[in-house]
Amino acid sequence: MLQKIKTWMLPLAMLSGAFFYEFFQQLAFLTPYLIFSMLFITYCKLSFRDLKFSGLHLWLLAVQVVGCLVVYGGLVWFDPVVAQGGLICVLAPTATAAAVITGMLGGSVACLAAYTLMSSLVVAVVSPLIFTLLGEHSDMTFWNSVLFICRQVMPVLILPFALALFLEKALPSLHRQLKKLQILSFYLWALGLTIVTGKTVYFIVYQENADITEEWWMAALALVICVLQFILGRRIGRRYGDPVSGGQGLGQKNTILAIWMAQVYLNPLSSIAPASYVLWQNMINSWQLWKKRKK
């Protein structure tokens, strides 16, 4: 029964957000708290003593950070909003649920867990610089803009890690209890997806001078980026004997965080790209799981 609920939770969450967007967009202020809670519970599952970092992680990070700038630079001449959508689809860190899919596909859960942590921490550091360089906060000086974004992004991404590490050392009994509550992270993720979907639909409905063509371009771009990231990740991972972890690490994104960052720090319309990415990555994961079961 629980497995059936999980299977249908994604489409139900997105449909609920889309149909009841007037209500759920009012809950948008909860998104950073949901992201914090999801990451915190996920990090409590990790045993930090067992995390090992390798060259695979460095290559994936290079693609994630450098690749987002290449995508933006290659598309900004065409349409700045489309370019921002592409940037956030590449920059977004690995999804907290990626380790589960990796295990089901036969990859290394420990390797993927280490990269999930690393990619989130790197995004917390580099995203304020990147968003500031895009000039969305042009009313501020460069460093004031960087500090403004840091104050909002870093607590969401770094404090969960610090708190989980503190509990593991100082309160191991509480840490063990939280480690058993991983299902809670799944439901928080579903609620967060419902809220960000509602806010995205609300913005699309009430935007002035809507450009439908631009929105379709972003959805198509998200598909291309999604497929390329899975393929490239697998090719890099194959060099280190773990194509599954490479593909999931680069291809499966924390789209709730991506949508939230796009809505807050970029042109809100650019959030259509990561919102579309949700569908594409889950279609690819579903196909991979079906292919694995068939074998």
C-alpha positions as a printed Julia matrix, in Angstrom:
295×3 Matrix{Float64}:
  0.0    0.0     0.0
  2.79   2.41    0.97
  4.61   1.65   -2.27
  1.48   2.48   -4.29
  1.18   5.81   -2.45
  4.81   6.61   -3.27
  4.27   5.72   -6.92
  1.36   8.15   -7.28
  2.63  10.86   -4.93
  4.53  12.8    -7.62
  1.65  13.25  -10.09
 -0.84  13.84   -7.26
  1.38  16.5    -5.71
  1.83  18.34   -9.01
 -1.85  18.06   -9.95
 -2.9   19.34   -6.53
 -0.56  22.3    -6.83
 -1.75  23.03  -10.37
 -5.5   22.83   -9.61
 -5.4   24.6    -6.24
 -2.65  27.09   -7.05
 -4.54  29.99   -5.46
 -4.26  28.25   -2.09
 -0.83  26.67   -2.31
  0.94  29.77   -3.6
  0.06  31.39   -0.28
  2.2   28.73    1.43
  5.3   29.57   -0.61
  6.97  31.06    2.46
  7.23  27.5     3.85
  9.46  26.27    1.0
 12.9   27.06    2.53
 11.81  25.47    5.83
 10.68  22.33    3.99
 13.98  22.16    2.09
 15.88  22.56    5.37
 13.87  19.78    7.03
 14.22  17.41    4.07
 17.98  17.85    3.95
 18.34  17.56    7.71
 16.42  14.27    7.91
 18.33  12.93    4.91
 21.71  13.88    6.4
 20.76  12.13    9.64
 20.64   8.93    7.61
 24.28   9.34    6.58
 27.21   8.04    8.57
 29.76  10.76    7.96
 32.63   8.47    8.93
 31.79   6.24    5.96
 31.58   9.0     3.36
 34.41   8.81    0.83
 35.08  11.34   -1.9
 36.7   10.49   -5.22
 37.66  11.9    -8.58
 34.19  11.04   -9.84
 32.7   13.65   -7.5
 35.14  16.31   -8.7
 34.27  15.69  -12.35
 30.54  15.83  -11.63
 30.99  19.08   -9.7
 32.97  20.57  -12.57
 30.15  19.77  -14.99
 27.58  21.15  -12.55
 29.32  24.49  -11.9
 31.08  25.14  -15.21
 28.26  23.61  -17.24
 25.62  25.98  -15.87
 27.72  28.97  -16.95
 28.31  27.48  -20.39
 24.57  26.88  -20.86
 23.74  30.41  -19.74
 26.43  31.99  -21.9
 25.34  29.99  -24.92
 21.66  30.94  -24.6
 21.59  34.46  -23.15
 21.82  35.97  -26.63
 18.7   33.99  -27.62
 16.57  34.71  -24.54
 17.83  35.69  -21.06
 14.91  34.01  -19.27
 15.38  30.75  -21.17
 19.1   30.98  -20.38
 18.34  31.36  -16.67
 16.06  28.34  -16.79
 18.82  26.27  -18.37
 21.37  27.52  -15.85
 19.3   26.5   -12.83
 18.62  23.03  -14.32
 22.38  22.38  -14.42
 23.38  24.18  -11.22
 20.77  22.54   -8.96
 22.3   19.98   -6.56
 21.5   16.28   -6.58
 18.11  15.26   -5.23
 17.98  13.86   -1.71
 16.03  10.87   -3.07
 18.67  10.06   -5.69
 20.45   7.6    -3.4
 17.29   5.47   -3.22
 17.0    5.23   -7.02
 20.74   4.56   -7.26
 20.44   1.59   -4.93
 17.5    0.21   -6.89
 19.51   0.46  -10.12
 22.52  -1.31   -8.61
 24.79   1.7    -8.07
 26.8    2.72   -5.03
 24.53   4.38   -2.46
 27.54   5.58   -0.43
 29.1    7.23   -3.48
 25.86   9.0    -4.39
 25.21  10.07   -0.78
 28.68  11.67   -0.64
 28.02  13.55   -3.87
 24.56  14.69   -2.73
 26.16  16.3     0.3
 29.05  17.76   -1.68
 26.89  19.22   -4.46
 24.54  20.89   -1.96
 27.41  22.52   -0.08
 29.07  23.73   -3.29
 25.81  25.24   -4.57
 25.44  27.05   -1.23
 28.84  28.68   -1.82
 28.78  29.42   -5.56
 25.11  30.27   -6.18
 25.25  33.7    -4.47
 28.15  34.68   -6.75
 26.45  33.35   -9.88
 23.07  34.93   -9.14
 24.73  38.25   -8.35
 26.68  38.19  -11.63
 23.37  37.76  -13.48
 22.38  41.17  -12.15
 18.89  40.42  -10.82
 19.64  42.55   -7.73
 20.97  45.49   -9.7
 19.83  47.92   -7.02
 22.59  46.58   -4.72
 26.36  46.65   -4.94
 28.02  43.39   -5.96
 29.1   42.32   -2.46
 25.87  43.48   -0.83
 24.0   41.3    -3.3
 26.3   38.34   -2.61
 25.8   38.71    1.16
 22.04  39.1     0.72
 21.78  35.81   -1.18
 24.25  34.07    1.16
 22.11  34.91    4.18
 19.16  33.14    2.56
 20.76  30.23    0.7
 23.49  29.07    3.07
 21.27  28.46    6.13
 18.96  26.33    4.0
 21.77  24.18    2.59
 24.59  24.22    5.16
 22.84  24.33    8.55
 21.07  20.96    8.02
 24.47  19.34    7.51
 25.96  21.08   10.55
 22.98  20.18   12.74
 23.03  16.51   11.66
 26.77  16.33   12.32
 26.28  17.9    15.76
 23.53  15.43   16.7
 25.62  12.45   15.58
 28.41  13.54   17.93
 26.51  15.11   20.85
 23.13  13.32   20.89
 23.58   9.94   19.18
 20.32   8.51   20.59
 18.27  11.33   19.06
 20.29  10.99   15.86
 19.37   7.28   15.67
 15.68   8.1    16.14
 15.71  10.66   13.35
 17.56   8.18   11.16
 14.47   5.95   11.32
 12.15   8.74   10.11
 13.33   8.87    6.49
  9.76   8.41    5.24
  8.99  11.84    6.7
 11.44  13.38    4.23
  9.42  11.85    1.38
  6.18  13.46    2.55
  7.9   16.8     3.11
  9.21  16.54   -0.44
  5.68  15.9    -1.74
  4.32  18.92    0.14
  7.16  21.1    -1.11
  6.55  19.96   -4.69
  2.86  20.82   -4.35
  3.65  24.32   -3.09
  6.27  25.19   -5.72
  4.02  23.83   -8.47
  1.18  26.01   -7.16
  3.39  29.09   -7.12
  4.68  28.38  -10.64
  1.15  27.96  -12.03
  0.0   31.08  -10.17
  2.82  33.09  -11.73
  2.03  31.76  -15.23
 -1.69  32.53  -14.9
 -1.24  36.07  -13.62
  1.84  37.16  -15.54
  1.47  40.1   -17.87
  2.42  39.83  -21.55
  2.71  36.06  -21.37
  4.98  34.49  -23.97
  3.78  30.91  -24.51
  6.56  30.24  -27.02
  9.17  31.16  -24.43
  7.59  28.77  -21.94
  7.64  25.92  -24.46
 11.3   26.67  -25.2
 12.11  26.27  -21.52
 10.24  22.97  -21.26
 12.08  21.65  -24.33
 15.42  22.91  -23.03
 14.84  21.18  -19.7
 14.29  17.89  -21.56
 17.51  18.25  -23.55
 19.54  19.18  -20.46
 18.02  16.34  -18.44
 18.87  13.7   -21.05
 22.39  15.07  -21.6
 23.14  15.16  -17.88
 22.08  11.54  -17.38
 24.17  10.44  -20.39
 27.24  12.51  -19.45
 27.03  11.45  -15.82
 26.95   7.79  -16.81
 29.94   8.21  -19.11
 31.97   9.89  -16.39
 30.86   7.29  -13.85
 31.86   4.45  -16.18
 35.48   5.58  -15.94
 35.28   5.04  -12.19
 33.35   1.79  -12.41
 30.0    3.26  -11.34
 27.92   4.57  -14.26
 24.68   4.44  -12.24
 25.93   6.8    -9.51
 27.4    9.14  -12.12
 24.15   9.3   -14.07
 21.93   9.79  -11.02
 24.34  12.27   -9.41
 24.34  14.55  -12.42
 20.87  13.89  -13.8
 18.53  13.64  -10.79
 18.14  17.15   -9.39
 16.68  18.68   -6.25
 13.98  20.38   -8.32
 12.14  21.83   -5.32
 15.27  23.76   -4.43
 15.83  24.67   -8.08
 12.3   26.06   -8.5
 12.56  27.99   -5.24
 15.91  29.55   -6.2
 14.61  30.48   -9.66
 11.5   32.12   -8.21
 13.44  34.06   -5.56
 16.74  35.02   -7.22
 16.1   34.89  -10.98
 13.24  35.85  -13.26
 10.34  33.89  -11.72
  9.28  32.71  -15.18
 12.55  30.76  -15.43
 11.15  28.35  -12.8
  9.17  26.72  -15.63
 12.4   25.01  -16.72
 13.08  23.16  -13.43
  9.34  22.53  -13.05
  9.45  20.73  -16.42
 12.65  18.96  -15.36
 10.62  17.24  -12.61
  8.62  15.39  -15.26
 11.56  14.52  -17.5
 13.81  13.14  -14.76
 11.03  11.0   -13.32
 10.19   9.64  -16.76
 13.85   8.69  -17.24
 14.04   7.12  -13.78
 10.83   5.17  -14.42
 12.26   3.87  -17.71
 15.54   2.89  -16.03
 13.71   1.02  -13.25
 11.49  -0.76  -15.79
 14.56  -1.76  -17.81
 16.29  -2.99  -14.65
 13.29  -5.11  -13.62
 13.03  -6.54  -17.13
 16.61  -7.8   -16.89
